[in-house]
PDB file of C-alpha atoms and ligand atoms in Angstrom:
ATOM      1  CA  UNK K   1       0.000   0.000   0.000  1.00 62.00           C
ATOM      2  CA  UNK K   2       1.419   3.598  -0.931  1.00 77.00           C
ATOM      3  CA  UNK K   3       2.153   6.307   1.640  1.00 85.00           C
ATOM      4  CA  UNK K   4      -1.096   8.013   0.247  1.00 88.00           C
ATOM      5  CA  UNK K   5      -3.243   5.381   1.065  1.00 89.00           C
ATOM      6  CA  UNK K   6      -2.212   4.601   4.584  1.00 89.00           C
ATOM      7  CA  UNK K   7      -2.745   8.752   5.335  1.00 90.00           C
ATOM      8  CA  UNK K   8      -6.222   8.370   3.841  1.00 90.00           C
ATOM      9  CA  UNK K   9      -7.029   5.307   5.788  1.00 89.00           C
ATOM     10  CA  UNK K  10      -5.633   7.207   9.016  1.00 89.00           C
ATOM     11  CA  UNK K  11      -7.611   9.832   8.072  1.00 90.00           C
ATOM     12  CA  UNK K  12     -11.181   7.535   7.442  1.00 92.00           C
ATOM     13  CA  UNK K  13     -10.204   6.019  10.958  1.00 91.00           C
ATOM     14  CA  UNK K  14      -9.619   9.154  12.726  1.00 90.00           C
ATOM     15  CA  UNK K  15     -12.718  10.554  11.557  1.00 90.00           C
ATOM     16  CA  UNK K  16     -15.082   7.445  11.942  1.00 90.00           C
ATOM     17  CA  UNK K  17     -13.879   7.150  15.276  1.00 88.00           C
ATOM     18  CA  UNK K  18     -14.754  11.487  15.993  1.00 88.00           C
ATOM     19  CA  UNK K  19     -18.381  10.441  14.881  1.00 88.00           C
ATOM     20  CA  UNK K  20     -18.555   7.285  17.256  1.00 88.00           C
ATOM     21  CA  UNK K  21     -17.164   9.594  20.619  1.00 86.00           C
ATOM     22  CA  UNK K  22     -19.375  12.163  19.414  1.00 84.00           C
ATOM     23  CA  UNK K  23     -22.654   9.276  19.603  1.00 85.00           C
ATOM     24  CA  UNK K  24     -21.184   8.200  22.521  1.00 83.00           C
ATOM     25  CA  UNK K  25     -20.952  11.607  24.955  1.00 82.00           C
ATOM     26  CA  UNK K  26     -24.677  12.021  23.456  1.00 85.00           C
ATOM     27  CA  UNK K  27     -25.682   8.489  25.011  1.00 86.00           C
ATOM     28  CA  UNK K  28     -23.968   9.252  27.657  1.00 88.00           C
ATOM     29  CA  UNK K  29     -25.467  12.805  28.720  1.00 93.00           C
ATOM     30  CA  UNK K  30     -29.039  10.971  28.144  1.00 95.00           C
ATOM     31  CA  UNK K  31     -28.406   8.123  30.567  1.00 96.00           C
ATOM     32  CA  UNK K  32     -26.739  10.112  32.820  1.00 97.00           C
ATOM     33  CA  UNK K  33     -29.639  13.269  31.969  1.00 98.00           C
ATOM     34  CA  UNK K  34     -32.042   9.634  32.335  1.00 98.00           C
ATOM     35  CA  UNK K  35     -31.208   8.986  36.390  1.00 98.00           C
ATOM     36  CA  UNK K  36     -31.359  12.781  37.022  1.00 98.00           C
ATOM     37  CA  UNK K  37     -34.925  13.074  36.033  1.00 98.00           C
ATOM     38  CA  UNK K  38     -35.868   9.404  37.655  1.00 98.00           C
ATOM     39  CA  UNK K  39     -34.787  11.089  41.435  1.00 98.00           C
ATOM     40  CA  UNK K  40     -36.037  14.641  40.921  1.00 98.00           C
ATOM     41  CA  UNK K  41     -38.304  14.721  38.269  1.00 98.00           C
ATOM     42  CA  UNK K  42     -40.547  12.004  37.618  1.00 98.00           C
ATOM     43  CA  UNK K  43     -42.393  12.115  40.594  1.00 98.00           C
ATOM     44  CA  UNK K  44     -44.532  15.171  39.306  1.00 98.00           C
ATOM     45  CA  UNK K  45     -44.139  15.046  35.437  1.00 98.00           C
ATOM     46  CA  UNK K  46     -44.720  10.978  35.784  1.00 98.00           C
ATOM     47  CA  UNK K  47     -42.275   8.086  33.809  1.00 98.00           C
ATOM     48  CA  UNK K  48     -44.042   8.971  30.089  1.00 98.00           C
ATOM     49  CA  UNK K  49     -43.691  12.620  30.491  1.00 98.00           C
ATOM     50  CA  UNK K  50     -47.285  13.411  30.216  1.00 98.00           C
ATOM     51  CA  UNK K  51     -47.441  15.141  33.837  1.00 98.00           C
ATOM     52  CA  UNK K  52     -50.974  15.166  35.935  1.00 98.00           C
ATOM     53  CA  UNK K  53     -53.373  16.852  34.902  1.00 97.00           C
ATOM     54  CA  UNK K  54     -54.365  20.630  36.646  1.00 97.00           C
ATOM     55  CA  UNK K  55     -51.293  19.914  38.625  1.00 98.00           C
ATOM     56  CA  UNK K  56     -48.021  19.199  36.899  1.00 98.00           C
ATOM     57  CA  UNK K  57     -47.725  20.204  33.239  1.00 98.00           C
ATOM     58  CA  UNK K  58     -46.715  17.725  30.735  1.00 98.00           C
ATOM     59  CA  UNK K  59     -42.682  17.507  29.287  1.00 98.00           C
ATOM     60  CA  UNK K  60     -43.995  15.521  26.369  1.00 98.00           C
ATOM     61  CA  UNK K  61     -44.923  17.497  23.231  1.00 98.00           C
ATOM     62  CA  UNK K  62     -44.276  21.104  25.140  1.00 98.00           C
ATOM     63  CA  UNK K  63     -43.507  23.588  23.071  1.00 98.00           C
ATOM     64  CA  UNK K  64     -41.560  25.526  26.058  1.00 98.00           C
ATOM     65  CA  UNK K  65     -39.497  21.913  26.468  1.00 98.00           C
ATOM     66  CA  UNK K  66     -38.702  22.067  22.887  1.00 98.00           C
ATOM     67  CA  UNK K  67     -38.648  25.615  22.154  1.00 98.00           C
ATOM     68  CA  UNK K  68     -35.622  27.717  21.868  1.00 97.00           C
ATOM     69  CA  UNK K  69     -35.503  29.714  24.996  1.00 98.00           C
ATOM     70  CA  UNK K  70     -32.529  27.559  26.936  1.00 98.00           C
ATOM     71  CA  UNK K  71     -32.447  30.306  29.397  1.00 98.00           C
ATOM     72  CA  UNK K  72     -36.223  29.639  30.859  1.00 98.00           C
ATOM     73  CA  UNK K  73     -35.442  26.200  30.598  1.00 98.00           C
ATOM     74  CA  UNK K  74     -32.288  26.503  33.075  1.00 98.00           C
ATOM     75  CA  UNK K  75     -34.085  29.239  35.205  1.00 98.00           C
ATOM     76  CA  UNK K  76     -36.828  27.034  35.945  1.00 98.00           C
ATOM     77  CA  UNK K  77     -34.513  23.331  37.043  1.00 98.00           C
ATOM     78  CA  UNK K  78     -32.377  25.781  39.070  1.00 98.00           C
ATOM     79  CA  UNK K  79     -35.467  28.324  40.969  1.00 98.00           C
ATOM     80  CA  UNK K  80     -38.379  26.353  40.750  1.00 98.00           C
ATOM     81  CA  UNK K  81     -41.416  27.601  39.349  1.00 98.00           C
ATOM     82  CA  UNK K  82     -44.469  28.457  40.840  1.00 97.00           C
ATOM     83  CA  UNK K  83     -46.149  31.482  38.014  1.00 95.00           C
ATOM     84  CA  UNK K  84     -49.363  29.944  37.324  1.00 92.00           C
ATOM     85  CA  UNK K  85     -49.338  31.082  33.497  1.00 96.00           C
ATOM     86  CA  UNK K  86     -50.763  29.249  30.687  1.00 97.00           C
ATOM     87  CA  UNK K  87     -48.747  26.396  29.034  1.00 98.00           C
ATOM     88  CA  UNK K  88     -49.709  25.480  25.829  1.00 98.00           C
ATOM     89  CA  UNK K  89     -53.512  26.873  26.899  1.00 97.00           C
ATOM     90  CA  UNK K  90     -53.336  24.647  29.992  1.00 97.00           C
ATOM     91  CA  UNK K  91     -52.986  25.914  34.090  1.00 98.00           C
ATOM     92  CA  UNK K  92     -51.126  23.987  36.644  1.00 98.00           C
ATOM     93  CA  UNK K  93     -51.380  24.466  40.208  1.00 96.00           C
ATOM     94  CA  UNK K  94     -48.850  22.727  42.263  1.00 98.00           C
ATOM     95  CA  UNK K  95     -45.283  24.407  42.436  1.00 98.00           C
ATOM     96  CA  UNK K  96     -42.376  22.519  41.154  1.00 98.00           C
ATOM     97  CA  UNK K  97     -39.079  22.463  43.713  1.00 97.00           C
ATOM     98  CA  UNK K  98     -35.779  24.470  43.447  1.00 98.00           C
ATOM     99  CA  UNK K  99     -32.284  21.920  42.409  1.00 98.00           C
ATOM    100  CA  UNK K 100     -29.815  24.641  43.081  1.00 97.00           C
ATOM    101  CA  UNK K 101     -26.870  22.067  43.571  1.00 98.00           C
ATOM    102  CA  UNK K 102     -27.402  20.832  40.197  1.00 98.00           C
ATOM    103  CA  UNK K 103     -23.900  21.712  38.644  1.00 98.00           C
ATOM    104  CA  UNK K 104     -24.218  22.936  35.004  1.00 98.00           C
ATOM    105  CA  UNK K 105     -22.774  19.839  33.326  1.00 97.00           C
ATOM    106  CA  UNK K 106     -25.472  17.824  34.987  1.00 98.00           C
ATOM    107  CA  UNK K 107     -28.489  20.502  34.194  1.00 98.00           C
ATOM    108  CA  UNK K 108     -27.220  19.811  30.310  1.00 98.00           C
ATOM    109  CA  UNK K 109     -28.094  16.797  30.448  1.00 97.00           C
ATOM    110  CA  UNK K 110     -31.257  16.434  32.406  1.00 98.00           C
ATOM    111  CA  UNK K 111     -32.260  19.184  29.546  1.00 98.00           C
ATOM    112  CA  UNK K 112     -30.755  17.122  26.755  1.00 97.00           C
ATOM    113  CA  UNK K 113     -32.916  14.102  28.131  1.00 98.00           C
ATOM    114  CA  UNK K 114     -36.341  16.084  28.743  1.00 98.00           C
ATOM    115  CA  UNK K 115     -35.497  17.433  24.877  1.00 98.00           C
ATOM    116  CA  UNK K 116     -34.867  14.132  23.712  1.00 97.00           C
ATOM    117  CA  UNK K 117     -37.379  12.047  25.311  1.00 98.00           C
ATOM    118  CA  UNK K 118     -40.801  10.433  24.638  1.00 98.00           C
ATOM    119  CA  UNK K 119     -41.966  12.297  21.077  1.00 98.00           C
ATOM    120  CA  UNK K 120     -39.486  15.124  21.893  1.00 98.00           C
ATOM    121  CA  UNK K 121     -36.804  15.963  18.652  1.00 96.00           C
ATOM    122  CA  UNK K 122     -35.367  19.255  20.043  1.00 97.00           C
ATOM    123  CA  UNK K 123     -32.036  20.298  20.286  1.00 91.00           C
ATOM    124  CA  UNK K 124     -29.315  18.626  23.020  1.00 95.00           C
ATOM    125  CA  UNK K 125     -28.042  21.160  25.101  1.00 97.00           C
ATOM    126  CA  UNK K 126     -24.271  21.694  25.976  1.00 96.00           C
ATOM    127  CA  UNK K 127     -22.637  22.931  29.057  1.00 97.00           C
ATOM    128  CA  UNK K 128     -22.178  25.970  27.314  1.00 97.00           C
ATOM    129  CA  UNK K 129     -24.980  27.027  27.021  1.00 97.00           C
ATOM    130  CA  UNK K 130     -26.103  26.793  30.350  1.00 98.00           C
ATOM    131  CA  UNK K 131     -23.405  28.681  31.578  1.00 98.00           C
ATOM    132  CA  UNK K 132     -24.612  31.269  28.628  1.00 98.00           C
ATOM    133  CA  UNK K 133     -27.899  30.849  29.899  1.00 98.00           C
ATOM    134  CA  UNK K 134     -27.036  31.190  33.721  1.00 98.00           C
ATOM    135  CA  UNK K 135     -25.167  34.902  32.542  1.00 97.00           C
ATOM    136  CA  UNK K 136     -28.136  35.799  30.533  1.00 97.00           C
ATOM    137  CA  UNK K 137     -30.505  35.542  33.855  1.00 96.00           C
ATOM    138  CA  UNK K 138     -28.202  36.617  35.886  1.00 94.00           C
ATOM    139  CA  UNK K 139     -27.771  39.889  33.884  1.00 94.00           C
ATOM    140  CA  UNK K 140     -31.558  40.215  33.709  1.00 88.00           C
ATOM    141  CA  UNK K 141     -32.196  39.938  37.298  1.00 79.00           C
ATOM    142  CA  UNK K 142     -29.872  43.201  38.124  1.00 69.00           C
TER     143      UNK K 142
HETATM  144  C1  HEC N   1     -43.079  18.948  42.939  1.00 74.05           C
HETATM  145  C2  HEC N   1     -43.421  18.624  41.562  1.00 74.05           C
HETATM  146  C3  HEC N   1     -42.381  18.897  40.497  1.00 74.05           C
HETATM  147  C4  HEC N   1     -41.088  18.398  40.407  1.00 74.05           C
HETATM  148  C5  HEC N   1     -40.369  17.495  41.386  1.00 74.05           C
HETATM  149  C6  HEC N   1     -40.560  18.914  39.172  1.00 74.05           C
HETATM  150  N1  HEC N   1     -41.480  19.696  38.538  1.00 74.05           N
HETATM  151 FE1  HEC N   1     -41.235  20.684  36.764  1.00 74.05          FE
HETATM  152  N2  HEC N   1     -43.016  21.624  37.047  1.00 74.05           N
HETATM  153  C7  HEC N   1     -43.906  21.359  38.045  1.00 74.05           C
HETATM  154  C8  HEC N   1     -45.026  22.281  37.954  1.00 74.05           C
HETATM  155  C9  HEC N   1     -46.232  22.299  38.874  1.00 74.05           C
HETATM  156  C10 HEC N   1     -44.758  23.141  36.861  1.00 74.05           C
HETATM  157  C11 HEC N   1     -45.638  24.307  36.384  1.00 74.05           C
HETATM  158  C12 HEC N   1     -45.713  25.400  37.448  1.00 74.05           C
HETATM  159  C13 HEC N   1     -46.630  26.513  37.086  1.00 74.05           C
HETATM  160  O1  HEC N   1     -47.365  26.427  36.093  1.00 74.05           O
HETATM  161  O2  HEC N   1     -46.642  27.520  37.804  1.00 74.05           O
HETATM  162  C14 HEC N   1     -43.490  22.670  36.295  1.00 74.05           C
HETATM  163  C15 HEC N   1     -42.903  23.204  35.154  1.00 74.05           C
HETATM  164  C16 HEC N   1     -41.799  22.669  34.532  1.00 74.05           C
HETATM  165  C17 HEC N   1     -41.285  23.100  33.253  1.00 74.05           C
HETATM  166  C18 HEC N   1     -41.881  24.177  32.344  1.00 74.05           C
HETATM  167  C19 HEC N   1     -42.834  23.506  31.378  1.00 74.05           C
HETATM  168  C20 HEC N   1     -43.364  24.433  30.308  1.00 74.05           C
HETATM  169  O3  HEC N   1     -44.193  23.960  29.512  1.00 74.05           O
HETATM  170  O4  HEC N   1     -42.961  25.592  30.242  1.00 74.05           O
HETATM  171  C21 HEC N   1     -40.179  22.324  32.990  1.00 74.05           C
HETATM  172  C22 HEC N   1     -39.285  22.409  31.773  1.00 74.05           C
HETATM  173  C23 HEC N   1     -40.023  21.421  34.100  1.00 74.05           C
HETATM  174  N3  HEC N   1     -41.016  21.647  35.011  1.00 74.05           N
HETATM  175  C24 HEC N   1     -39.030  20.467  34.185  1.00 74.05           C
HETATM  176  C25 HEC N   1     -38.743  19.753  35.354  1.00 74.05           C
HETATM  177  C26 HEC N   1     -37.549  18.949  35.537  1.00 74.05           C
HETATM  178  C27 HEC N   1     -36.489  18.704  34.490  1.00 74.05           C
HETATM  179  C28 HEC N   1     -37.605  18.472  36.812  1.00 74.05           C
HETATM  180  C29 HEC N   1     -36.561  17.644  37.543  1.00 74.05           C
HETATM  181  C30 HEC N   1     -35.232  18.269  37.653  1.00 74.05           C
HETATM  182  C31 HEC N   1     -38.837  18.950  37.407  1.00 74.05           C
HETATM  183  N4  HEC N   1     -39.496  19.723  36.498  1.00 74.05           N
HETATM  184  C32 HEC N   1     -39.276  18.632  38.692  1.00 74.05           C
HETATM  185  C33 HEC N   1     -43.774  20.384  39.022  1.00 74.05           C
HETATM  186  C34 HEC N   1     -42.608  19.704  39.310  1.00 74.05           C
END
């Protein structure tokens, strides 16, 4: 085999094996995003993500859970939330708790597993953002 085609080969290798690590941080951050919502979550948005109905809104088929605005979406695992406003037409009267020792790595990927989970086909989210996310509220709240 020629120089040439070794490098190529290298090359094939190297990249095949950037896609594979790539798959496999995304499987990880959803088992990992998986056990997060098991302990804190499911107890009030249920195992199917379909909530309860008048009390805890459902994660399935949200349009907040899937929408764009990563910076609710962190606001609301880290405070809580408690506003009583319509989601998607519907109101919701128990509060949801506070996880302020969530660390932003692991807020990722309970967010990468709510977005990714039952019918959802939204977006992963990476520690970066949340740390953008966690500047943008931060900023807002002064
Ligand atoms: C004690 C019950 C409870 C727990 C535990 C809980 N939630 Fe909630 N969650 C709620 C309620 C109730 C609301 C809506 C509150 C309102 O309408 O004022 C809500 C709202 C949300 C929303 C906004 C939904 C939308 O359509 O805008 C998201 C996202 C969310 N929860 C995710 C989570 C995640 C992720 C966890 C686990 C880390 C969690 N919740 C734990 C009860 C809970």
């Amino acid at each position: 085999m020629g120089n040439n085609k070794v490098k190529v080969f290298v090359n094939i290798g190297l990249f095949v094996s950037c896609l594979l690590s790539v798959h496999f941080v995304k499987a990880q951050n959803l088992v990992n995003g998986k056990k997060i919502f098991e302990t804190r979550c499911l107890v009030c948005h249920q195992s199917d993500g379909g909530g309860v109905p008048n009390m805890n809104p459902p994660l399935d088929g949200a349009s907040n859970v899937n929408g764009k605005d990563i910076a609710r979406l962190v606001k609301i695992i880290q405070n809580g939330y408690d506003e009583r406003v319509a989601l998607d037409g519907m109101y919701y009267n128990n509060a949801m708790t506070a996880n302020p020792d969530l660390k932003e790595d692991a807020i990722a990927d309970i967010l990468s597993f709510i977005r990714n989970s039952w019918s959802n086909k939204a977006g992963m989210v990476t520690v970066l953002q949340v740390k953008a996310a966690i500047a943008k509220n931060k900023a807002k709240k002064k």
